[in-house]
XYZ file of C-alpha atoms in Angstrom:
782
model
C -27.216 97.695 38.772
C -25.012 94.801 37.053
C -27.471 92.141 35.158
C -26.290 89.004 33.537
C -27.315 86.185 32.194
C -24.879 83.289 32.355
C -24.847 79.507 31.933
C -23.634 77.389 35.047
C -21.335 75.886 32.932
C -19.655 79.282 31.798
C -19.769 80.706 35.356
C -17.837 77.727 36.856
C -15.287 77.367 34.331
C -14.558 80.943 34.734
C -14.213 80.453 38.916
C -12.490 77.213 38.939
C -11.320 76.625 35.359
C -8.149 74.409 35.858
C -5.888 72.662 33.475
C -4.147 72.853 30.095
C -4.220 74.590 26.784
C -5.992 72.735 24.260
C -5.956 73.890 20.483
C -9.160 75.168 18.907
C -9.512 71.948 16.718
C -8.661 69.787 19.659
C -11.420 71.367 21.724
C -14.022 70.948 18.686
C -12.959 67.107 18.554
C -13.464 66.610 22.033
C -16.633 68.111 22.334
C -18.148 65.959 19.348
C -16.253 62.869 21.495
C -18.184 64.257 24.535
C -21.635 64.407 22.735
C -21.342 61.310 21.583
C -20.521 59.657 24.810
C -23.169 61.577 26.920
C -25.709 60.298 24.588
C -24.363 56.577 24.785
C -24.210 57.068 28.765
C -28.103 58.395 28.729
C -29.328 55.835 26.472
C -28.776 53.455 29.158
C -31.100 55.117 31.481
C -34.072 53.407 32.753
C -38.108 54.775 31.030
C -38.444 56.553 34.271
C -35.076 58.518 34.207
C -34.849 61.852 32.619
C -32.464 63.567 30.670
C -31.117 67.291 29.668
C -33.431 68.438 32.299
C -33.865 72.579 32.378
C -32.969 74.648 34.989
C -32.825 78.222 36.066
C -32.379 80.349 39.205
C -31.982 83.915 39.563
C -29.623 86.079 42.520
C -30.268 89.358 42.972
C -29.319 92.082 45.915
C -28.973 96.009 45.515
C -26.072 95.627 43.203
C -26.591 93.317 40.889
C -28.826 90.539 39.545
C -27.506 87.458 37.801
C -29.874 84.981 36.111
C -28.313 81.421 35.839
C -29.308 78.690 33.618
C -28.472 74.698 33.161
C -29.218 71.376 31.946
C -29.034 68.354 34.091
C -27.511 65.480 32.529
C -29.753 63.205 34.228
C -32.306 62.989 36.845
C -32.342 59.857 38.125
C -34.533 57.791 40.549
C -33.155 55.285 42.547
C -34.604 53.392 45.739
C -36.676 56.419 46.508
C -33.728 58.846 46.065
C -33.295 61.649 43.459
C -30.044 61.725 41.655
C -28.345 64.378 39.739
C -25.976 63.019 37.187
C -23.374 65.092 35.412
C -21.475 63.674 32.461
C -18.038 64.437 31.563
C -15.778 62.855 28.980
C -12.270 62.557 29.778
C -8.942 61.378 28.244
C -7.193 61.358 31.765
C -6.894 57.850 33.516
C -9.476 57.130 35.862
C -7.708 56.099 38.526
C -6.424 59.844 38.740
C -9.643 61.177 38.908
C -11.266 62.334 41.974
C -13.620 65.233 43.152
C -10.775 67.476 43.373
C -8.926 66.625 39.971
C -11.325 69.275 37.818
C -13.227 71.509 40.792
C -15.313 72.927 38.255
C -16.729 69.789 37.177
C -18.120 68.871 40.676
C -19.153 72.464 41.365
C -21.061 72.427 38.367
C -23.161 69.491 40.041
C -23.515 71.188 43.292
C -24.905 74.287 41.530
C -27.518 72.231 39.888
C -28.552 70.174 43.067
C -29.050 74.066 44.959
C -31.020 74.721 41.615
C -32.656 71.657 41.556
C -33.882 71.274 45.556
C -34.536 75.223 45.541
C -37.301 74.801 42.833
C -38.599 71.483 44.341
C -38.567 72.336 47.902
C -35.942 69.177 48.856
C -33.531 68.963 51.473
C -31.493 65.756 50.242
C -30.533 64.246 47.238
C -27.438 62.366 45.654
C -24.837 63.930 43.338
C -23.072 61.703 40.508
C -20.222 63.109 38.885
C -19.542 60.134 35.948
C -16.479 60.201 34.350
C -16.325 58.375 30.800
C -12.955 57.691 29.298
C -12.142 57.989 25.650
C -11.048 55.924 23.841
C -11.822 53.133 26.122
C -15.232 53.886 27.281
C -14.310 52.884 31.105
C -16.952 54.504 33.601
C -16.180 55.964 36.861
C -18.592 57.489 38.958
C -17.961 59.798 41.896
C -20.862 59.607 44.053
C -22.043 62.354 47.139
C -24.912 62.459 49.190
C -25.683 66.517 49.881
C -28.031 68.415 51.581
C -29.344 71.867 50.648
C -27.846 73.955 53.280
C -24.252 72.693 52.336
C -24.550 73.368 48.805
C -26.303 76.505 49.229
C -22.991 77.688 51.177
C -20.783 76.795 48.281
C -23.015 78.403 45.840
C -23.401 81.450 47.728
C -19.839 81.659 47.630
C -19.317 81.266 44.221
C -22.038 83.839 43.131
C -20.151 86.338 45.528
C -16.814 85.413 44.088
C -18.452 85.986 40.529
C -20.223 89.029 41.276
C -16.845 91.021 41.980
C -16.027 90.307 38.599
C -19.352 91.027 37.112
C -19.434 94.518 38.858
C -16.114 95.303 37.170
C -17.197 94.189 33.554
C -20.898 95.609 34.122
C -19.742 98.840 34.916
C -17.416 98.944 32.054
C -20.518 98.067 29.912
C -22.615 100.890 31.337
C -19.558 103.430 30.855
C -19.321 102.130 27.179
C -23.367 102.404 26.614
C -23.153 106.097 28.418
C -19.975 107.237 26.240
C -21.532 105.915 23.078
C -24.801 107.546 23.823
C -22.715 110.661 24.030
C -20.016 110.134 21.522
C -19.793 112.736 18.968
C -17.580 112.493 15.559
C -13.813 113.141 16.422
C -13.073 115.765 13.892
C -14.919 119.237 12.935
C -16.233 118.450 9.870
C -17.274 115.271 7.552
C -15.442 114.211 4.233
C -17.328 114.855 1.380
C -19.556 111.458 1.206
C -18.301 109.998 4.660
C -21.633 110.992 6.291
C -23.405 109.170 3.507
C -21.196 106.188 3.944
C -21.459 106.159 7.963
C -25.531 106.442 7.396
C -25.236 103.176 5.311
C -23.255 101.469 7.462
C -25.673 101.925 10.852
C -28.548 100.971 8.708
C -27.117 97.938 7.435
C -25.910 96.814 10.915
C -29.228 98.093 12.862
C -31.199 95.900 9.968
C -28.541 93.069 9.830
C -28.529 92.912 6.303
C -25.702 93.181 3.776
C -24.148 96.193 2.161
C -21.199 96.305 -0.315
C -20.054 99.846 -0.303
C -17.881 101.502 -3.050
C -16.044 104.240 -1.522
C -12.996 106.370 -2.900
C -9.755 106.416 -1.096
C -9.329 109.019 1.480
C -12.718 109.805 2.248
C -12.231 108.194 6.044
C -13.950 104.884 5.506
C -12.095 103.336 8.380
C -13.183 105.767 11.277
C -16.732 106.045 9.518
C -16.985 102.419 9.268
C -15.898 101.992 12.865
C -17.788 105.047 14.329
C -21.037 104.262 12.764
C -20.588 100.465 13.818
C -19.843 101.420 17.480
C -23.299 103.159 17.563
C -25.108 100.296 16.897
C -23.773 98.355 19.709
C -27.134 97.798 22.279
C -26.228 94.402 23.875
C -22.762 93.110 25.436
C -23.227 90.029 23.205
C -22.854 92.052 20.371
C -18.926 92.066 18.949
C -18.093 94.614 16.224
C -15.474 93.054 14.116
C -13.422 94.945 11.822
C -11.466 92.557 9.116
C -8.684 93.470 7.016
C -6.502 91.579 4.350
C -3.334 93.760 5.543
C -1.443 94.610 8.557
C -1.526 98.419 7.642
C -5.231 98.343 7.764
C -5.252 96.593 11.635
C -2.533 99.664 12.758
C -4.795 102.197 11.041
C -7.992 100.673 13.137
C -6.101 100.287 16.420
C -4.892 104.237 16.095
C -8.620 104.770 15.084
C -10.085 103.282 18.587
C -7.190 105.235 20.286
C -8.402 108.109 19.010
C -11.814 107.489 19.610
C -10.653 106.856 23.342
C -9.220 109.819 23.434
C -12.290 111.622 22.485
C -14.155 109.804 25.547
C -15.221 106.573 24.473
C -14.989 103.920 27.126
C -14.029 100.778 24.963
C -12.456 97.558 24.881
C -10.993 96.554 21.667
C -8.321 93.794 20.994
C -6.393 93.009 17.885
C -5.871 89.686 16.932
C -2.542 88.384 15.256
C -1.052 84.671 14.185
C 0.131 82.208 16.961
C 3.621 82.100 15.162
C 4.036 86.300 15.999
C 2.749 86.200 19.528
C 4.503 83.224 20.493
C 6.908 83.712 23.522
C 9.152 80.952 22.475
C 11.534 80.441 20.005
C 9.596 77.473 18.424
C 5.755 77.174 18.137
C 4.803 74.211 20.147
C 1.635 74.121 21.991
C 1.666 70.520 23.393
C 1.400 71.581 27.420
C 4.084 69.045 28.230
C 6.283 71.014 25.979
C 5.140 75.055 26.368
C 5.046 76.200 30.099
C 2.426 78.827 28.333
C 0.166 76.126 27.516
C 0.996 74.151 30.770
C -1.916 74.932 33.603
C -3.062 77.779 31.292
C -6.648 77.888 32.603
C -5.040 78.044 36.429
C -3.612 81.290 35.677
C -6.225 82.781 32.983
C -8.831 84.447 35.568
C -6.381 86.596 37.212
C -4.695 87.762 33.782
C -8.034 88.526 32.447
C -8.940 90.514 35.475
C -5.620 92.435 35.460
C -5.818 93.649 32.026
C -9.392 94.336 31.682
C -9.209 97.036 35.042
C -5.977 98.434 33.616
C -5.892 98.581 29.912
C -8.561 99.255 27.284
C -6.819 98.913 23.614
C -4.929 95.370 23.492
C -2.527 95.140 20.462
C 0.168 92.336 20.038
C 2.804 93.988 22.170
C 0.603 94.487 25.274
C -0.959 90.952 25.140
C 2.521 89.678 24.978
C 3.619 91.455 28.013
C 0.824 90.286 30.361
C 1.443 86.905 28.805
C 4.986 86.784 29.987
C 3.667 88.292 33.523
C 1.463 85.778 34.042
C 3.204 82.915 32.246
C 0.209 81.979 29.887
C -0.043 81.637 26.166
C -0.360 85.378 24.671
C -2.283 83.751 21.513
C -4.936 81.987 23.471
C -5.301 84.717 26.239
C -6.328 87.083 23.178
C -8.555 84.669 22.139
C -10.061 84.734 25.719
C -10.110 88.373 26.032
C -11.891 88.756 23.061
C -15.021 87.424 25.083
C -15.193 90.517 27.087
C -13.877 93.104 24.198
C -16.438 95.260 22.392
C -14.458 95.660 19.332
C -12.312 92.677 17.457
C -9.647 93.955 14.834
C -8.156 91.049 12.951
C -7.554 89.032 9.350
C -10.155 87.950 7.320
C -8.937 84.498 8.209
C -10.320 84.704 11.963
C -13.536 84.557 10.547
C -13.493 82.772 6.840
C -10.656 80.087 7.075
C -12.233 76.908 8.393
C -8.762 75.821 9.898
C -8.274 78.976 11.812
C -11.943 80.655 11.884
C -13.106 81.476 15.901
C -15.822 78.785 16.465
C -16.997 80.403 19.774
C -18.374 83.392 16.944
C -18.872 81.571 14.069
C -20.245 78.242 14.901
C -21.954 79.277 18.266
C -25.026 81.526 18.591
C -23.969 82.822 22.164
C -22.537 85.945 20.609
C -23.873 88.402 17.858
C -20.952 89.735 15.762
C -21.465 92.679 13.484
C -18.797 92.474 10.260
C -17.085 95.290 8.906
C -14.801 93.896 6.149
C -12.272 96.501 4.903
C -10.067 95.969 1.535
C -12.981 93.734 0.675
C -11.891 93.424 -2.758
C -9.626 91.070 -1.599
C -11.809 88.581 -0.443
C -12.815 86.899 -3.144
C -9.089 85.437 -3.793
C -8.342 84.946 -0.173
C -11.456 82.927 0.723
C -10.557 80.623 -2.337
C -7.157 80.496 -0.861
C -8.184 79.597 2.429
C -10.358 76.725 1.059
C -7.681 75.216 -1.277
C -4.750 72.943 -0.456
C -1.372 71.727 -1.819
C 0.653 68.252 -1.211
C 4.101 68.383 -2.880
C 5.616 64.894 -3.636
C 8.757 66.261 -2.516
C 7.592 66.790 1.078
C 6.273 63.284 1.444
C 9.541 61.726 -0.227
C 11.546 63.607 2.564
C 9.604 61.987 5.172
C 10.772 59.018 4.269
C 14.422 60.140 5.618
C 13.223 62.850 8.426
C 10.873 60.502 9.942
C 13.552 57.362 10.317
C 14.484 55.977 13.664
C 11.116 56.815 15.146
C 9.599 53.792 17.001
C 6.795 52.805 16.258
C 7.678 53.643 12.480
C 5.506 56.084 10.701
C 7.467 55.097 7.413
C 5.022 52.063 6.311
C 2.214 54.797 6.210
C 4.361 57.255 4.562
C 5.500 54.387 1.981
C 2.122 53.508 1.637
C 0.894 57.716 1.222
C 3.985 57.617 -1.861
C 3.088 54.643 -3.442
C -0.717 55.969 -3.512
C 0.809 59.069 -5.075
C 3.199 57.035 -7.895
C -0.178 55.173 -8.990
C -1.680 58.541 -9.564
C 1.184 59.883 -11.624
C 1.558 56.962 -13.543
C -2.113 56.241 -14.183
C -2.500 59.814 -15.608
C 0.951 60.084 -17.255
C 1.799 63.157 -15.401
C 5.377 63.429 -16.648
C 4.081 63.531 -19.745
C 1.071 65.313 -19.755
C 1.919 67.534 -16.814
C -1.552 67.710 -15.418
C -4.440 66.055 -14.191
C -7.663 67.723 -13.734
C -10.895 65.903 -11.962
C -14.395 66.885 -10.409
C -13.681 64.487 -7.703
C -11.019 63.705 -4.806
C -9.050 60.319 -5.218
C -10.517 58.554 -2.222
C -7.597 55.934 -1.995
C -4.916 59.024 -1.468
C -7.252 60.619 0.766
C -7.417 57.371 2.692
C -3.424 57.092 2.719
C -3.416 60.748 3.858
C -6.022 60.563 7.056
C -3.950 57.127 7.883
C -0.596 58.916 7.981
C -2.279 61.910 9.928
C -3.466 59.653 12.819
C -0.476 57.771 13.105
C 1.446 61.331 13.179
C -1.077 62.548 15.663
C -0.393 59.636 17.853
C 3.488 59.981 17.760
C 2.993 63.681 18.970
C 1.022 62.364 22.005
C 3.877 59.757 22.924
C 7.143 61.651 21.546
C 7.072 64.358 23.766
C 10.905 64.947 24.249
C 11.725 62.688 21.027
C 14.767 64.275 19.122
C 12.579 64.400 15.746
C 9.657 65.791 17.489
C 9.959 69.033 15.271
C 10.053 66.907 12.331
C 7.014 64.940 13.783
C 5.152 68.171 13.851
C 6.261 69.474 10.637
C 5.267 65.953 8.773
C 1.598 66.231 10.748
C 0.625 69.894 9.797
C 1.808 69.242 6.335
C -0.824 66.535 5.816
C -3.611 67.697 8.322
C -4.066 70.695 5.949
C -4.907 68.679 3.006
C -7.439 66.440 4.931
C -8.999 69.123 6.393
C -9.873 70.831 3.353
C -11.083 67.761 1.903
C -13.843 67.763 3.978
C -15.148 70.792 2.044
C -14.892 69.438 -1.288
C -17.978 69.987 -3.534
C -18.785 70.746 -7.182
C -17.166 74.280 -6.861
C -14.011 72.628 -6.470
C -11.528 70.464 -8.482
C -8.545 67.910 -7.524
C -5.293 68.182 -9.744
C -2.047 66.728 -10.127
C 0.540 69.123 -11.818
C 4.154 69.101 -12.384
C 6.296 71.943 -11.976
C 9.281 71.792 -14.169
C 11.159 74.390 -12.559
C 11.038 72.764 -9.077
C 11.131 69.450 -10.408
C 8.236 68.263 -8.444
C 4.866 67.383 -8.556
C 1.977 68.691 -6.501
C -1.515 67.118 -5.651
C -3.886 69.995 -4.906
C -7.426 70.780 -3.922
C -8.196 73.950 -5.760
C -11.334 76.405 -4.629
C -12.769 78.096 -7.389
C -15.327 79.455 -5.336
C -15.890 79.972 -1.802
C -19.313 81.495 -1.432
C -21.118 78.711 -0.161
C -19.113 78.334 2.827
C -18.888 82.438 3.316
C -22.380 83.545 2.638
C -23.617 80.684 5.667
C -21.320 82.483 8.125
C -22.815 86.088 6.902
C -26.301 84.642 7.078
C -26.230 82.547 9.829
C -23.772 84.118 12.253
C -23.092 87.626 11.437
C -25.639 90.292 12.725
C -25.077 92.602 10.044
C -22.241 92.592 7.436
C -20.688 95.807 5.008
C -18.169 94.810 2.676
C -16.205 98.300 1.806
C -13.278 99.270 -0.315
C -12.538 101.606 -3.320
C -12.999 98.979 -5.504
C -16.342 96.656 -5.548
C -17.236 97.061 -9.120
C -18.897 95.338 -10.819
C -21.507 94.457 -8.021
C -22.550 91.477 -9.464
C -19.182 89.944 -9.491
C -18.669 90.688 -5.604
C -21.595 89.613 -4.354
C -21.858 86.548 -6.632
C -18.368 85.301 -5.180
C -18.804 86.354 -1.593
C -22.397 85.978 -0.640
C -23.901 84.372 -3.577
C -25.930 87.170 -4.682
C -27.414 88.419 -1.199
C -26.731 92.207 -0.457
C -26.844 95.273 -1.715
C -24.897 97.937 -3.483
C -24.098 101.688 -2.549
C -21.496 103.902 -3.898
C -19.791 107.218 -2.720
C -18.834 109.762 -5.356
C -15.255 111.073 -4.980
C -15.138 113.968 -2.611
C -11.733 115.448 -4.485
C -11.582 117.511 -7.369
C -11.432 115.098 -10.168
C -8.507 117.545 -11.707
C -6.492 116.782 -9.186
C -5.300 113.614 -10.750
C -3.444 113.865 -13.894
C -4.754 110.657 -15.460
C -3.030 109.416 -18.745
C -3.992 106.352 -20.493
C -1.303 105.473 -22.835
C -2.841 103.021 -25.637
C 0.397 102.980 -27.963
C 1.913 99.613 -26.639
C 0.920 96.066 -25.897
C 2.446 94.722 -22.686
C 0.944 91.223 -23.457
C 3.528 88.500 -22.452
C 5.066 87.945 -25.921
C 5.174 91.779 -26.488
C 7.023 92.596 -23.555
C 10.421 93.150 -24.922
C 9.549 95.629 -27.154
C 7.610 97.719 -24.554
C 10.699 98.485 -22.862
C 11.611 101.341 -24.723
C 7.953 102.995 -24.420
C 8.147 102.329 -20.255
C 11.348 103.898 -20.185
C 10.666 107.138 -21.844
C 7.527 107.163 -19.746
C 9.584 106.663 -16.405
C 12.183 109.359 -17.446
C 9.307 111.725 -18.593
C 7.516 111.439 -15.309
C 10.966 111.860 -13.206
C 12.128 114.792 -15.291
C 8.962 116.764 -15.316
C 8.710 117.226 -11.469
C 10.970 116.213 -8.490
C 9.572 114.153 -6.272
C 8.476 110.279 -5.110
C 7.137 107.904 -7.822
C 6.213 104.257 -8.111
C 6.142 102.009 -11.347
C 3.548 99.122 -10.828
C 4.641 96.188 -12.860
C 2.487 92.923 -13.085
C 5.567 90.713 -12.372
C 9.343 90.283 -10.884
C 10.388 89.407 -14.301
C 8.930 91.997 -15.857
C 10.063 94.726 -13.436
C 13.561 93.265 -13.699
C 13.300 93.151 -17.688
C 12.903 97.108 -17.267
C 15.108 97.566 -14.058
C 18.358 95.976 -15.942
C 18.212 99.368 -18.506
C 16.668 101.984 -16.359
C 19.454 104.638 -15.638
C 20.255 103.779 -11.808
C 22.965 106.676 -11.938
C 20.619 109.449 -12.105
C 17.370 108.969 -9.726
C 17.422 107.295 -6.128
C 16.297 103.716 -7.121
C 14.337 101.314 -4.676
C 13.165 97.955 -5.408
C 10.351 95.650 -3.832
C 11.590 92.227 -3.028
C 10.083 88.945 -2.722
C 8.604 87.656 0.628
C 9.402 90.850 2.733
C 8.751 90.598 6.478
C 6.266 93.368 8.045
C 9.462 95.106 9.770
C 11.270 95.207 6.350
C 8.169 96.843 4.455
C 7.955 99.237 7.409
C 11.648 100.439 7.153
C 11.188 100.275 3.209
C 8.762 102.645 3.493
C 10.368 104.757 6.108
C 13.325 105.141 3.242
C 10.769 106.012 0.582
C 9.565 109.215 2.429
C 12.895 110.306 2.914
C 13.988 113.302 0.922
C 16.474 112.921 -1.372
C 18.486 115.389 -4.146
C 17.025 113.706 -7.091
C 13.703 112.025 -8.125
C 12.960 108.542 -6.308
C 11.244 105.678 -8.010
C 10.134 102.718 -6.507
C 10.117 99.577 -8.611
C 7.163 97.169 -7.505
C 4.659 94.764 -7.987
C 0.765 94.983 -8.477
C -1.432 93.765 -5.533
C 1.582 93.948 -3.484
C 1.580 95.410 -0.234
C 2.792 98.856 -1.872
C -0.315 99.098 -4.076
C -2.788 98.408 -1.278
C -3.728 99.932 2.119
C -0.972 102.768 2.494
C -1.596 106.423 2.490
C 1.126 108.202 0.489
C 0.071 111.727 1.770
C 0.991 115.030 0.721
C 4.467 115.159 -1.119
C 5.268 111.473 -0.216
C 4.086 110.344 -3.855
C 3.800 112.353 -6.868
C 2.928 109.834 -9.337
C 2.553 105.994 -10.480
C 3.090 104.387 -13.667
C 0.578 101.150 -13.975
C 2.382 98.882 -16.563
C -0.461 96.986 -18.177
C -4.081 95.654 -16.999
C -2.807 93.477 -13.960
C -3.961 90.499 -15.891
C -3.565 87.509 -13.743
C -1.396 84.765 -15.064
C -2.214 82.356 -17.840
C -2.118 79.530 -14.935
C -4.045 76.425 -14.579
C -5.995 77.636 -11.353
C -6.899 80.616 -13.430
C -7.959 78.240 -16.286
C -10.132 76.547 -14.227
C -11.831 79.188 -12.904
C -12.589 81.042 -16.468
C -13.826 77.450 -17.375
C -15.966 76.749 -13.979
C -17.446 80.329 -14.104
C -18.611 79.939 -17.605
C -19.914 76.726 -16.775
C -22.345 78.052 -14.154
C -23.434 80.866 -16.487
C -21.422 83.652 -15.938
C -18.797 85.728 -18.189
C -15.458 83.245 -17.462
C -12.775 85.113 -18.855
C -14.099 88.472 -16.919
C -14.450 86.796 -13.825
C -11.084 85.303 -13.902
C -9.085 87.811 -15.482
C -10.635 91.156 -16.238
C -12.361 92.194 -13.024
C -9.353 91.005 -10.908
C -6.845 92.852 -12.847
C -8.793 95.928 -12.829
C -9.333 96.092 -9.347
C -5.558 95.990 -8.835
C -5.096 98.855 -11.205
C -7.726 101.062 -9.511
C -6.149 100.371 -5.910
C -2.861 101.481 -7.187
C -3.811 104.565 -8.712
C -5.686 105.385 -5.645
C -2.587 105.778 -4.000
C -1.810 109.040 -5.404
C -4.941 111.266 -3.886
C -5.447 110.439 -0.602
C -6.547 114.179 0.638
C -8.136 117.678 -0.634
C -4.468 118.847 -1.313
C -2.897 116.115 -2.907
C -2.037 116.445 -6.496
C -0.825 113.944 -9.028
C -0.201 111.926 -11.966
C -1.242 108.324 -12.469
C -0.050 106.819 -15.904
C -2.159 103.617 -17.279
C 0.251 101.930 -19.999
C -1.361 98.999 -22.312
C -3.193 98.981 -25.588
C -6.101 97.132 -24.017
C -7.269 100.420 -22.173
C -8.662 101.216 -25.292
C -11.547 98.589 -25.038
C -14.895 99.832 -24.010
C -14.989 97.292 -21.033
C -11.886 98.644 -19.382
C -13.273 101.967 -19.754
C -16.400 100.994 -18.351
C -14.860 99.986 -15.274
C -12.805 102.983 -14.417
C -14.498 104.814 -11.440
C -16.679 107.212 -12.411
C -14.741 110.370 -11.015
C -11.517 109.251 -13.382
C -10.976 112.016 -16.462
C -8.384 109.879 -18.257
C -6.516 111.345 -21.481
C -5.700 109.101 -23.954
C -2.313 109.265 -25.145
C -1.456 107.853 -28.767
C 1.866 106.337 -30.238
C 2.724 109.683 -32.122
C 2.308 111.725 -28.696
C 4.689 112.912 -26.499
C 3.516 112.027 -22.896
C 5.942 114.367 -21.040
C 4.531 117.236 -22.746
C 0.897 116.293 -20.974
C 3.062 115.636 -17.802
C 4.569 119.128 -17.736
C 1.222 120.803 -18.656
C -0.317 119.072 -15.330
C 2.158 120.489 -13.132
C 2.199 123.678 -14.911
C -1.416 123.942 -14.400
C -1.015 123.023 -10.471
C 2.318 124.950 -9.858
C 0.312 127.712 -7.730
C -1.552 124.716 -5.834
């Protein structure tokens, strides 16, 4: 028997929802406005009138049970007649409003009338559907006398229509639960350490606690985490979120879901991608008067939802876009609505933690019960800081003086006001002399100027639908809106900076987040029903737990399942790669590269701390004797995929990829078997001595932590460990890893190395090729 608890509002929205798509931000804003207008209306009630009256009822037959709940905005009595009032706020002109404009609104009122009369035995009452216009606050009330029998017919018809969908949905829930009970691990054997990792994940999610799991690459964390997480799903409101920092991680998770489905699992899983990647138009503009996929979106949503839910199970970007095109609805918004009915949601960190993008329905509402599996969690600290930071270049605002010319009413007065305030701050703090200003408070006059411009541009977007400069208006709007939004989160863990970039000849105004643990931990504590953060590099534990969940959570470590001798780890402490010593280090780096490439034909990667350093070595490298590939800045997903495929191809000579630490080729990619024979890591991945990193160091010191290690040492070593982790991915893999920097001789660096590493220290008077050849000779029969 299908059983569901649902609100009247949700049911009528599903059955009778109409209208255009609105952004998540605008939807949230409209809800807040609606709440305010509701309260204003309810304050006008007489002392005998009631507001927020709870109602509930149950519909039941042999196939299903439906528990309905709702809350009357108003229960009034006028002249002996009971009146049920449903209040709605709207931006639509009131003269256009009648009972058929938004069918869901009147149907919601009719449901309440039925439920009230059923409970109290009444035969007749009056319905008032009251619309309050925003911003004018004008009121229009649609009044109707109704009797019990007439509303009963409409209500039962609606319930029968919902029953058809409910049986489809609950049938899936039944099949899912049954398949999960019988689901066995899809591989013949567990990898060493994998079973213990899975047990820790299961216990954490069942107890709704927090875990930081350090597990080496190659033990099958993705399948282990997903399998265990799925086994904890007991309630249809529970959603298993699989979060990852890179597209490669999403791809692996989707494949894992497909494999589990092939193994007998009945599941609905969806991958969320950016609006830009999913848009069916040449240019992203979600205004319903511009985009045909946003216009009338809710008129077509129900059919599209039922179509994809019945016919498919694992929803990736391409599939969702095909359905979006067929049903003429926005694929990005469609994906978010599908997620309401999906069991597993695979997405980037930002859908949970970014204040501008996070899914309000899951992380500002308690209707659902999200469980979090956070892959590549070592990236989360820097990513969440970036999510809560914003920059506003002076040049961008200056350019608006030209790009927004000719628009009526003109926004240039507001642009000029903002530029004047920027000029005042630049002059006051002598930025062109000092190059930098730092404050623990935001400039209120600057923020006022920004917010004023945001409102002006928002109004222009509403009124200039077809204007030839609409694109310029949109670009300007989002440029200043981001700064305005992030300013709302400003606390003592933030800094306001004004910084000159002499290379770009520009000055930027910045909100710099130094610690995002407060908003992140609030999401984890308040909304997540269990969270597992896992990676090969989550040490030291205190560093991660302090900067993600404010010290909450427990550590868990899985020993490496691989033979430690399979990795020939050599630590060359002969040479300094500090910034000023880099020109002198080139010779030693070249010798090391040639030693690797000549000792055994294969594929190798040299990781550098920066493109500048990479190019310094590349300029004098012997490119004629080897197959050389070079990572470029800003490569697209397709370019990276093609690049990786070329790296896999066999060549007559050893192949060397020049790459940067922390990039897409040093994390999240499996170089299995002969695909990778070794890596050279140049330096300790020391973050640049930038203004931001100096602020981080000083901030962490001020709150009683080791500022230098928190800002520089720990982030750097995590990148190093990730890069070395590319070499050994399976029991059959063999390879070398060379760390080159004199700082590795320091005790704190050796203390941060994984326990399964067996480093061999190389000094200045030792020739590294001897050790490399010895390693390959030892493993020649493997």
